[in-house]
Amino acid sequence: MEIIRKVSSMREISSQILAARRTIGFVPTMGCLHDGHLALVRRMKQLADVVVVSIFVNPSQFGPDEDFGKYPRQLTRDTDLLIAEGVDYVFSPEAEEIYPEGPATTVEVEDLSTRLEGASRPGHFRGVTTVVMKLLQIVRPTLVVLGQKDAQQAVIVRRMIDTLFLGTELLVLPIVRDEDDVALSSRNAFLSSGERRASRAIYRALCDAREAAEAGERDPEAIVGRAREIIEAEDRLRIDYLELVDGNLLRPVTAVEGRMLLVAAVYAGVTRLLDNVEIAT
Ligand code: AMP
């Protein structure tokens, strides 16, 4: 496995792979890898000839008061894990490589970027789409894979790929959970044992609401209300948002029909956790 630090080197390698008519599977990450990331890597190993994983804690998707400085970084452990998975290249550039000095170019998907996560974290998705666009231009993957854990991110990146005619195929894989059903996340490392125990209520609440919908409940507020009650019963949890939205446009649903997402951002202490379930009628 080779670790690539320079944009120019990564571009050169990708050119050679594509010239040899081999496919590139790409897994963008911010590192501190867990089994959720590794599930994406394993799938790419099955689908593509060459697998590239990026590890880049992207400064532009963190707000000024967010945890950019504190975000866990462990490149040596990450690269060991990726060697064991048979990954071909890790692209881990310095921020200066990705964001050269001078006037910046940004990419933004309108409307979708201002909802849910975007309402709580203004500018977050501009940072995400800008860095994903840059990474796609550098790596030029045939196929890119994202996790359903960040459901809104997946919807927004799909929209960017479609509307900018990027031609890269996007695959979104299901959320990987720990044994206690908490969605795997690099930020789980920040949870105290009490917060961790309380966090189990998030997925339990989402499942309870989904079951209500599947059993015939047709009032969106009643569905969300069931989940809210379960989460609010935990002292250590505080809901940032909890919404039942349309699966494509991410707008709050007025009628329970089609493919929907019940999405949650919940603070456990100071740690902000994301989770979601799909609800289909
Ligand atoms: P991150 O390093 O948090 O930016 O995540 C990199 C990719 O891994 C994103 O596409 C995430 O959606 C995905 N991912 C993170 N956690 C999980 C999980 N528990 N299950 C599946 N995918 C995940």
mmCIF file with all atom_site columns, N, CA, C and O and ligand atoms in Angstrom, residues 27-37 39-40 56 61 71 145-151 153 173-177 182-187, ligand 1:
data_model
loop_
_atom_site.group_PDB
_atom_site.id
_atom_site.type_symbol
_atom_site.label_atom_id
_atom_site.label_alt_id
_atom_site.label_comp_id
_atom_site.label_asym_id
_atom_site.label_entity_id
_atom_site.label_seq_id
_atom_site.pdbx_PDB_ins_code
_atom_site.Cartn_x
_atom_site.Cartn_y
_atom_site.Cartn_z
_atom_site.occupancy
_atom_site.B_iso_or_equiv
_atom_site.pdbx_formal_charge
_atom_site.auth_seq_id
_atom_site.auth_comp_id
_atom_site.auth_asym_id
_atom_site.auth_atom_id
_atom_site.pdbx_PDB_model_num
ATOM   1   N N   . VAL A 1 27  ? -12.969 5.643  -1.407 1.00 0.00 ? 27  VAL A N   1
ATOM   2   C CA  . VAL A 1 27  ? -13.638 5.761  -0.106 1.00 0.00 ? 27  VAL A CA  1
ATOM   3   C C   . VAL A 1 27  ? -13.104 7.009  0.604  1.00 0.00 ? 27  VAL A C   1
ATOM   4   O O   . VAL A 1 27  ? -12.019 6.980  1.184  1.00 0.00 ? 27  VAL A O   1
ATOM   5   N N   . PRO A 1 28  ? -13.862 8.124  0.563  1.00 0.00 ? 28  PRO A N   1
ATOM   6   C CA  . PRO A 1 28  ? -13.398 9.317  1.289  1.00 0.00 ? 28  PRO A CA  1
ATOM   7   C C   . PRO A 1 28  ? -13.694 9.202  2.786  1.00 0.00 ? 28  PRO A C   1
ATOM   8   O O   . PRO A 1 28  ? -14.824 8.840  3.165  1.00 0.00 ? 28  PRO A O   1
ATOM   9   N N   . THR A 1 29  ? -12.719 9.511  3.628  1.00 0.00 ? 29  THR A N   1
ATOM   10  C CA  . THR A 1 29  ? -12.926 9.470  5.088  1.00 0.00 ? 29  THR A CA  1
ATOM   11  C C   . THR A 1 29  ? -12.147 10.593 5.753  1.00 0.00 ? 29  THR A C   1
ATOM   12  O O   . THR A 1 29  ? -11.282 11.213 5.137  1.00 0.00 ? 29  THR A O   1
ATOM   13  N N   . MET A 1 30  ? -12.460 10.784 7.047  1.00 0.00 ? 30  MET A N   1
ATOM   14  C CA  . MET A 1 30  ? -11.664 11.706 7.857  1.00 0.00 ? 30  MET A CA  1
ATOM   15  C C   . MET A 1 30  ? -10.781 10.913 8.827  1.00 0.00 ? 30  MET A C   1
ATOM   16  O O   . MET A 1 30  ? -10.262 11.460 9.798  1.00 0.00 ? 30  MET A O   1
ATOM   17  N N   . GLY A 1 31  ? -10.632 9.617  8.568  1.00 0.00 ? 31  GLY A N   1
ATOM   18  C CA  . GLY A 1 31  ? -9.730  8.813  9.383  1.00 0.00 ? 31  GLY A CA  1
ATOM   19  C C   . GLY A 1 31  ? -10.356 8.380  10.692 1.00 0.00 ? 31  GLY A C   1
ATOM   20  O O   . GLY A 1 31  ? -11.563 8.444  10.873 1.00 0.00 ? 31  GLY A O   1
ATOM   21  N N   . CYS A 1 32  ? -9.494  7.911  11.619 1.00 0.00 ? 32  CYS A N   1
ATOM   22  C CA  . CYS A 1 32  ? -9.944  7.317  12.876 1.00 0.00 ? 32  CYS A CA  1
ATOM   23  C C   . CYS A 1 32  ? -10.932 6.190  12.532 1.00 0.00 ? 32  CYS A C   1
ATOM   24  O O   . CYS A 1 32  ? -12.075 6.174  12.966 1.00 0.00 ? 32  CYS A O   1
ATOM   25  N N   . LEU A 1 33  ? -10.431 5.283  11.749 1.00 0.00 ? 33  LEU A N   1
ATOM   26  C CA  . LEU A 1 33  ? -11.301 4.310  11.074 1.00 0.00 ? 33  LEU A CA  1
ATOM   27  C C   . LEU A 1 33  ? -11.900 3.279  12.027 1.00 0.00 ? 33  LEU A C   1
ATOM   28  O O   . LEU A 1 33  ? -11.273 2.871  12.993 1.00 0.00 ? 33  LEU A O   1
ATOM   29  N N   . HIS A 1 34  ? -13.119 2.897  11.730 1.00 0.00 ? 34  HIS A N   1
ATOM   30  C CA  . HIS A 1 34  ? -13.817 1.848  12.472 1.00 0.00 ? 34  HIS A CA  1
ATOM   31  C C   . HIS A 1 34  ? -14.480 0.910  11.460 1.00 0.00 ? 34  HIS A C   1
ATOM   32  O O   . HIS A 1 34  ? -14.327 1.092  10.240 1.00 0.00 ? 34  HIS A O   1
ATOM   33  N N   . ASP A 1 35  ? -15.244 -0.055 11.978 1.00 0.00 ? 35  ASP A N   1
ATOM   34  C CA  . ASP A 1 35  ? -15.816 -1.067 11.086 1.00 0.00 ? 35  ASP A CA  1
ATOM   35  C C   . ASP A 1 35  ? -16.817 -0.494 10.082 1.00 0.00 ? 35  ASP A C   1
ATOM   36  O O   . ASP A 1 35  ? -17.075 -1.130 9.052  1.00 0.00 ? 35  ASP A O   1
ATOM   37  N N   . GLY A 1 36  ? -17.394 0.669  10.383 1.00 0.00 ? 36  GLY A N   1
ATOM   38  C CA  . GLY A 1 36  ? -18.283 1.319  9.415  1.00 0.00 ? 36  GLY A CA  1
ATOM   39  C C   . GLY A 1 36  ? -17.501 1.719  8.172  1.00 0.00 ? 36  GLY A C   1
ATOM   40  O O   . GLY A 1 36  ? -17.914 1.456  7.036  1.00 0.00 ? 36  GLY A O   1
ATOM   41  N N   . HIS A 1 37  ? -16.332 2.339  8.385  1.00 0.00 ? 37  HIS A N   1
ATOM   42  C CA  . HIS A 1 37  ? -15.470 2.691  7.247  1.00 0.00 ? 37  HIS A CA  1
ATOM   43  C C   . HIS A 1 37  ? -14.988 1.424  6.540  1.00 0.00 ? 37  HIS A C   1
ATOM   44  O O   . HIS A 1 37  ? -14.950 1.357  5.309  1.00 0.00 ? 37  HIS A O   1
ATOM   45  N N   . ALA A 1 39  ? -16.323 -1.443 6.269  1.00 0.00 ? 39  ALA A N   1
ATOM   46  C CA  . ALA A 1 39  ? -17.368 -2.086 5.445  1.00 0.00 ? 39  ALA A CA  1
ATOM   47  C C   . ALA A 1 39  ? -17.377 -1.454 4.052  1.00 0.00 ? 39  ALA A C   1
ATOM   48  O O   . ALA A 1 39  ? -17.546 -2.147 3.038  1.00 0.00 ? 39  ALA A O   1
ATOM   49  N N   . LEU A 1 40  ? -17.168 -0.128 4.004  1.00 0.00 ? 40  LEU A N   1
ATOM   50  C CA  . LEU A 1 40  ? -17.136 0.559  2.702  1.00 0.00 ? 40  LEU A CA  1
ATOM   51  C C   . LEU A 1 40  ? -15.910 0.089  1.903  1.00 0.00 ? 40  LEU A C   1
ATOM   52  O O   . LEU A 1 40  ? -15.981 -0.170 0.700  1.00 0.00 ? 40  LEU A O   1
ATOM   53  N N   . PHE A 1 56  ? -8.531  12.612 5.367  1.00 0.00 ? 56  PHE A N   1
ATOM   54  C CA  . PHE A 1 56  ? -8.324  14.059 5.361  1.00 0.00 ? 56  PHE A CA  1
ATOM   55  C C   . PHE A 1 56  ? -9.363  14.690 6.279  1.00 0.00 ? 56  PHE A C   1
ATOM   56  O O   . PHE A 1 56  ? -10.567 14.609 5.998  1.00 0.00 ? 56  PHE A O   1
ATOM   57  N N   . GLN A 1 61  ? -15.296 21.987 6.584  1.00 0.00 ? 61  GLN A N   1
ATOM   58  C CA  . GLN A 1 61  ? -16.639 21.524 6.952  1.00 0.00 ? 61  GLN A CA  1
ATOM   59  C C   . GLN A 1 61  ? -16.906 21.648 8.450  1.00 0.00 ? 61  GLN A C   1
ATOM   60  O O   . GLN A 1 61  ? -17.959 21.236 8.932  1.00 0.00 ? 61  GLN A O   1
ATOM   61  N N   . TYR A 1 71  ? -10.793 16.728 16.769 1.00 0.00 ? 71  TYR A N   1
ATOM   62  C CA  . TYR A 1 71  ? -11.237 15.536 16.019 1.00 0.00 ? 71  TYR A CA  1
ATOM   63  C C   . TYR A 1 71  ? -10.133 14.479 16.086 1.00 0.00 ? 71  TYR A C   1
ATOM   64  O O   . TYR A 1 71  ? -8.961  14.778 15.863 1.00 0.00 ? 71  TYR A O   1
ATOM   65  N N   . VAL A 1 145 ? -17.942 5.484  -2.712 1.00 0.00 ? 145 VAL A N   1
ATOM   66  C CA  . VAL A 1 145 ? -18.890 4.911  -1.755 1.00 0.00 ? 145 VAL A CA  1
ATOM   67  C C   . VAL A 1 145 ? -18.991 5.795  -0.513 1.00 0.00 ? 145 VAL A C   1
ATOM   68  O O   . VAL A 1 145 ? -17.985 6.300  -0.008 1.00 0.00 ? 145 VAL A O   1
ATOM   69  N N   . LEU A 1 146 ? -20.237 5.987  -0.055 1.00 0.00 ? 146 LEU A N   1
ATOM   70  C CA  . LEU A 1 146 ? -20.505 6.746  1.170  1.00 0.00 ? 146 LEU A CA  1
ATOM   71  C C   . LEU A 1 146 ? -21.386 5.898  2.081  1.00 0.00 ? 146 LEU A C   1
ATOM   72  O O   . LEU A 1 146 ? -22.018 4.945  1.634  1.00 0.00 ? 146 LEU A O   1
ATOM   73  N N   . GLY A 1 147 ? -21.469 6.300  3.360  1.00 0.00 ? 147 GLY A N   1
ATOM   74  C CA  . GLY A 1 147 ? -22.294 5.563  4.316  1.00 0.00 ? 147 GLY A CA  1
ATOM   75  C C   . GLY A 1 147 ? -23.630 6.245  4.550  1.00 0.00 ? 147 GLY A C   1
ATOM   76  O O   . GLY A 1 147 ? -23.722 7.474  4.573  1.00 0.00 ? 147 GLY A O   1
ATOM   77  N N   . GLN A 1 148 ? -24.648 5.444  4.751  1.00 0.00 ? 148 GLN A N   1
ATOM   78  C CA  . GLN A 1 148 ? -25.987 5.961  5.061  1.00 0.00 ? 148 GLN A CA  1
ATOM   79  C C   . GLN A 1 148 ? -26.007 6.640  6.435  1.00 0.00 ? 148 GLN A C   1
ATOM   80  O O   . GLN A 1 148 ? -26.915 7.388  6.758  1.00 0.00 ? 148 GLN A O   1
ATOM   81  N N   . LYS A 1 149 ? -24.982 6.385  7.224  1.00 0.00 ? 149 LYS A N   1
ATOM   82  C CA  . LYS A 1 149 ? -24.838 7.071  8.527  1.00 0.00 ? 149 LYS A CA  1
ATOM   83  C C   . LYS A 1 149 ? -25.015 8.578  8.353  1.00 0.00 ? 149 LYS A C   1
ATOM   84  O O   . LYS A 1 149 ? -25.662 9.240  9.162  1.00 0.00 ? 149 LYS A O   1
ATOM   85  N N   . ASP A 1 150 ? -24.398 9.121  7.302  1.00 0.00 ? 150 ASP A N   1
ATOM   86  C CA  . ASP A 1 150 ? -24.539 10.548 7.002  1.00 0.00 ? 150 ASP A CA  1
ATOM   87  C C   . ASP A 1 150 ? -25.507 10.670 5.828  1.00 0.00 ? 150 ASP A C   1
ATOM   88  O O   . ASP A 1 150 ? -25.114 10.983 4.698  1.00 0.00 ? 150 ASP A O   1
ATOM   89  N N   . ALA A 1 151 ? -26.780 10.395 6.102  1.00 0.00 ? 151 ALA A N   1
ATOM   90  C CA  . ALA A 1 151 ? -27.786 10.261 5.043  1.00 0.00 ? 151 ALA A CA  1
ATOM   91  C C   . ALA A 1 151 ? -27.915 11.538 4.225  1.00 0.00 ? 151 ALA A C   1
ATOM   92  O O   . ALA A 1 151 ? -28.011 11.494 2.993  1.00 0.00 ? 151 ALA A O   1
ATOM   93  N N   . GLN A 1 153 ? -25.687 13.882 3.782  1.00 0.00 ? 153 GLN A N   1
ATOM   94  C CA  . GLN A 1 153 ? -24.473 14.036 2.972  1.00 0.00 ? 153 GLN A CA  1
ATOM   95  C C   . GLN A 1 153 ? -24.583 13.206 1.691  1.00 0.00 ? 153 GLN A C   1
ATOM   96  O O   . GLN A 1 153 ? -24.224 13.668 0.603  1.00 0.00 ? 153 GLN A O   1
ATOM   97  N N   . LEU A 1 173 ? -23.906 2.705  1.379  1.00 0.00 ? 173 LEU A N   1
ATOM   98  C CA  . LEU A 1 173 ? -24.045 1.449  2.124  1.00 0.00 ? 173 LEU A CA  1
ATOM   99  C C   . LEU A 1 173 ? -24.671 1.682  3.502  1.00 0.00 ? 173 LEU A C   1
ATOM   100 O O   . LEU A 1 173 ? -24.545 2.763  4.075  1.00 0.00 ? 173 LEU A O   1
ATOM   101 N N   . PRO A 1 174 ? -25.341 0.637  4.035  1.00 0.00 ? 174 PRO A N   1
ATOM   102 C CA  . PRO A 1 174 ? -26.081 0.784  5.295  1.00 0.00 ? 174 PRO A CA  1
ATOM   103 C C   . PRO A 1 174 ? -25.190 1.131  6.497  1.00 0.00 ? 174 PRO A C   1
ATOM   104 O O   . PRO A 1 174 ? -23.982 0.907  6.473  1.00 0.00 ? 174 PRO A O   1
ATOM   105 N N   . ILE A 1 175 ? -25.835 1.615  7.532  1.00 0.00 ? 175 ILE A N   1
ATOM   106 C CA  . ILE A 1 175 ? -25.133 1.988  8.773  1.00 0.00 ? 175 ILE A CA  1
ATOM   107 C C   . ILE A 1 175 ? -24.633 0.727  9.478  1.00 0.00 ? 175 ILE A C   1
ATOM   108 O O   . ILE A 1 175 ? -25.390 -0.233 9.651  1.00 0.00 ? 175 ILE A O   1
ATOM   109 N N   . VAL A 1 176 ? -23.377 0.750  9.878  1.00 0.00 ? 176 VAL A N   1
ATOM   110 C CA  . VAL A 1 176 ? -22.829 -0.340 10.692 1.00 0.00 ? 176 VAL A CA  1
ATOM   111 C C   . VAL A 1 176 ? -22.943 0.082  12.160 1.00 0.00 ? 176 VAL A C   1
ATOM   112 O O   . VAL A 1 176 ? -22.570 1.206  12.521 1.00 0.00 ? 176 VAL A O   1
ATOM   113 N N   . ARG A 1 177 ? -23.471 -0.833 12.981 1.00 0.00 ? 177 ARG A N   1
ATOM   114 C CA  . ARG A 1 177 ? -23.703 -0.529 14.403 1.00 0.00 ? 177 ARG A CA  1
ATOM   115 C C   . ARG A 1 177 ? -22.842 -1.406 15.291 1.00 0.00 ? 177 ARG A C   1
ATOM   116 O O   . ARG A 1 177 ? -22.432 -2.489 14.891 1.00 0.00 ? 177 ARG A O   1
ATOM   117 N N   . VAL A 1 182 ? -25.555 1.145  18.887 1.00 0.00 ? 182 VAL A N   1
ATOM   118 C CA  . VAL A 1 182 ? -25.140 2.531  18.639 1.00 0.00 ? 182 VAL A CA  1
ATOM   119 C C   . VAL A 1 182 ? -24.398 2.552  17.297 1.00 0.00 ? 182 VAL A C   1
ATOM   120 O O   . VAL A 1 182 ? -23.556 1.692  17.029 1.00 0.00 ? 182 VAL A O   1
ATOM   121 N N   . ALA A 1 183 ? -24.745 3.512  16.424 1.00 0.00 ? 183 ALA A N   1
ATOM   122 C CA  . ALA A 1 183 ? -24.075 3.620  15.118 1.00 0.00 ? 183 ALA A CA  1
ATOM   123 C C   . ALA A 1 183 ? -22.589 3.914  15.345 1.00 0.00 ? 183 ALA A C   1
ATOM   124 O O   . ALA A 1 183 ? -22.248 4.797  16.152 1.00 0.00 ? 183 ALA A O   1
ATOM   125 N N   . LEU A 1 184 ? -21.717 3.178  14.665 1.00 0.00 ? 184 LEU A N   1
ATOM   126 C CA  . LEU A 1 184 ? -20.283 3.431  14.819 1.00 0.00 ? 184 LEU A CA  1
ATOM   127 C C   . LEU A 1 184 ? -19.962 4.839  14.338 1.00 0.00 ? 184 LEU A C   1
ATOM   128 O O   . LEU A 1 184 ? -20.469 5.284  13.305 1.00 0.00 ? 184 LEU A O   1
ATOM   129 N N   . SER A 1 185 ? -19.125 5.522  15.102 1.00 0.00 ? 185 SER A N   1
ATOM   130 C CA  . SER A 1 185 ? -18.718 6.881  14.748 1.00 0.00 ? 185 SER A CA  1
ATOM   131 C C   . SER A 1 185 ? -17.384 7.170  15.414 1.00 0.00 ? 185 SER A C   1
ATOM   132 O O   . SER A 1 185 ? -17.144 6.730  16.549 1.00 0.00 ? 185 SER A O   1
ATOM   133 N N   . SER A 1 186 ? -16.550 7.922  14.712 1.00 0.00 ? 186 SER A N   1
ATOM   134 C CA  . SER A 1 186 ? -15.263 8.297  15.299 1.00 0.00 ? 186 SER A CA  1
ATOM   135 C C   . SER A 1 186 ? -15.485 9.107  16.579 1.00 0.00 ? 186 SER A C   1
ATOM   136 O O   . SER A 1 186 ? -14.665 9.088  17.488 1.00 0.00 ? 186 SER A O   1
ATOM   137 N N   . ARG A 1 187 ? -16.610 9.810  16.665 1.00 0.00 ? 187 ARG A N   1
ATOM   138 C CA  . ARG A 1 187 ? -16.868 10.658 17.833 1.00 0.00 ? 187 ARG A CA  1
ATOM   139 C C   . ARG A 1 187 ? -17.344 9.856  19.051 1.00 0.00 ? 187 ARG A C   1
ATOM   140 O O   . ARG A 1 187 ? -17.392 10.408 20.153 1.00 0.00 ? 187 ARG A O   1
HETATM 141 P P1  . AMP B 2 .   ? -16.166 10.144 8.169  1.00 0.00 ? 1   AMP B P1  1
HETATM 142 O O1  . AMP B 2 .   ? -14.776 9.639  8.371  1.00 0.00 ? 1   AMP B O1  1
HETATM 143 O O2  . AMP B 2 .   ? -16.946 10.258 9.426  1.00 0.00 ? 1   AMP B O2  1
HETATM 144 O O3  . AMP B 2 .   ? -16.219 11.377 7.297  1.00 0.00 ? 1   AMP B O3  1
HETATM 145 O O4  . AMP B 2 .   ? -16.928 9.020  7.339  1.00 0.00 ? 1   AMP B O4  1
HETATM 146 C C1  . AMP B 2 .   ? -16.432 8.561  6.107  1.00 0.00 ? 1   AMP B C1  1
HETATM 147 C C2  . AMP B 2 .   ? -17.494 7.719  5.449  1.00 0.00 ? 1   AMP B C2  1
HETATM 148 O O5  . AMP B 2 .   ? -17.817 6.611  6.284  1.00 0.00 ? 1   AMP B O5  1
HETATM 149 C C3  . AMP B 2 .   ? -18.805 8.494  5.216  1.00 0.00 ? 1   AMP B C3  1
HETATM 150 O O6  . AMP B 2 .   ? -19.335 8.137  3.949  1.00 0.00 ? 1   AMP B O6  1
HETATM 151 C C4  . AMP B 2 .   ? -19.670 8.001  6.347  1.00 0.00 ? 1   AMP B C4  1
HETATM 152 O O7  . AMP B 2 .   ? -21.056 8.060  6.059  1.00 0.00 ? 1   AMP B O7  1
HETATM 153 C C5  . AMP B 2 .   ? -19.209 6.564  6.473  1.00 0.00 ? 1   AMP B C5  1
HETATM 154 N N1  . AMP B 2 .   ? -19.530 6.027  7.806  1.00 0.00 ? 1   AMP B N1  1
HETATM 155 C C6  . AMP B 2 .   ? -19.210 6.581  9.008  1.00 0.00 ? 1   AMP B C6  1
HETATM 156 N N2  . AMP B 2 .   ? -19.724 5.848  10.006 1.00 0.00 ? 1   AMP B N2  1
HETATM 157 C C7  . AMP B 2 .   ? -20.395 4.827  9.440  1.00 0.00 ? 1   AMP B C7  1
HETATM 158 C C8  . AMP B 2 .   ? -21.166 3.722  9.944  1.00 0.00 ? 1   AMP B C8  1
HETATM 159 N N3  . AMP B 2 .   ? -21.344 3.529  11.243 1.00 0.00 ? 1   AMP B N3  1
HETATM 160 N N4  . AMP B 2 .   ? -21.710 2.881  9.056  1.00 0.00 ? 1   AMP B N4  1
HETATM 161 C C9  . AMP B 2 .   ? -21.549 3.063  7.708  1.00 0.00 ? 1   AMP B C9  1
HETATM 162 N N5  . AMP B 2 .   ? -20.836 4.072  7.177  1.00 0.00 ? 1   AMP B N5  1
HETATM 163 C C10 . AMP B 2 .   ? -20.264 4.937  8.020  1.00 0.00 ? 1   AMP B C10 1
#
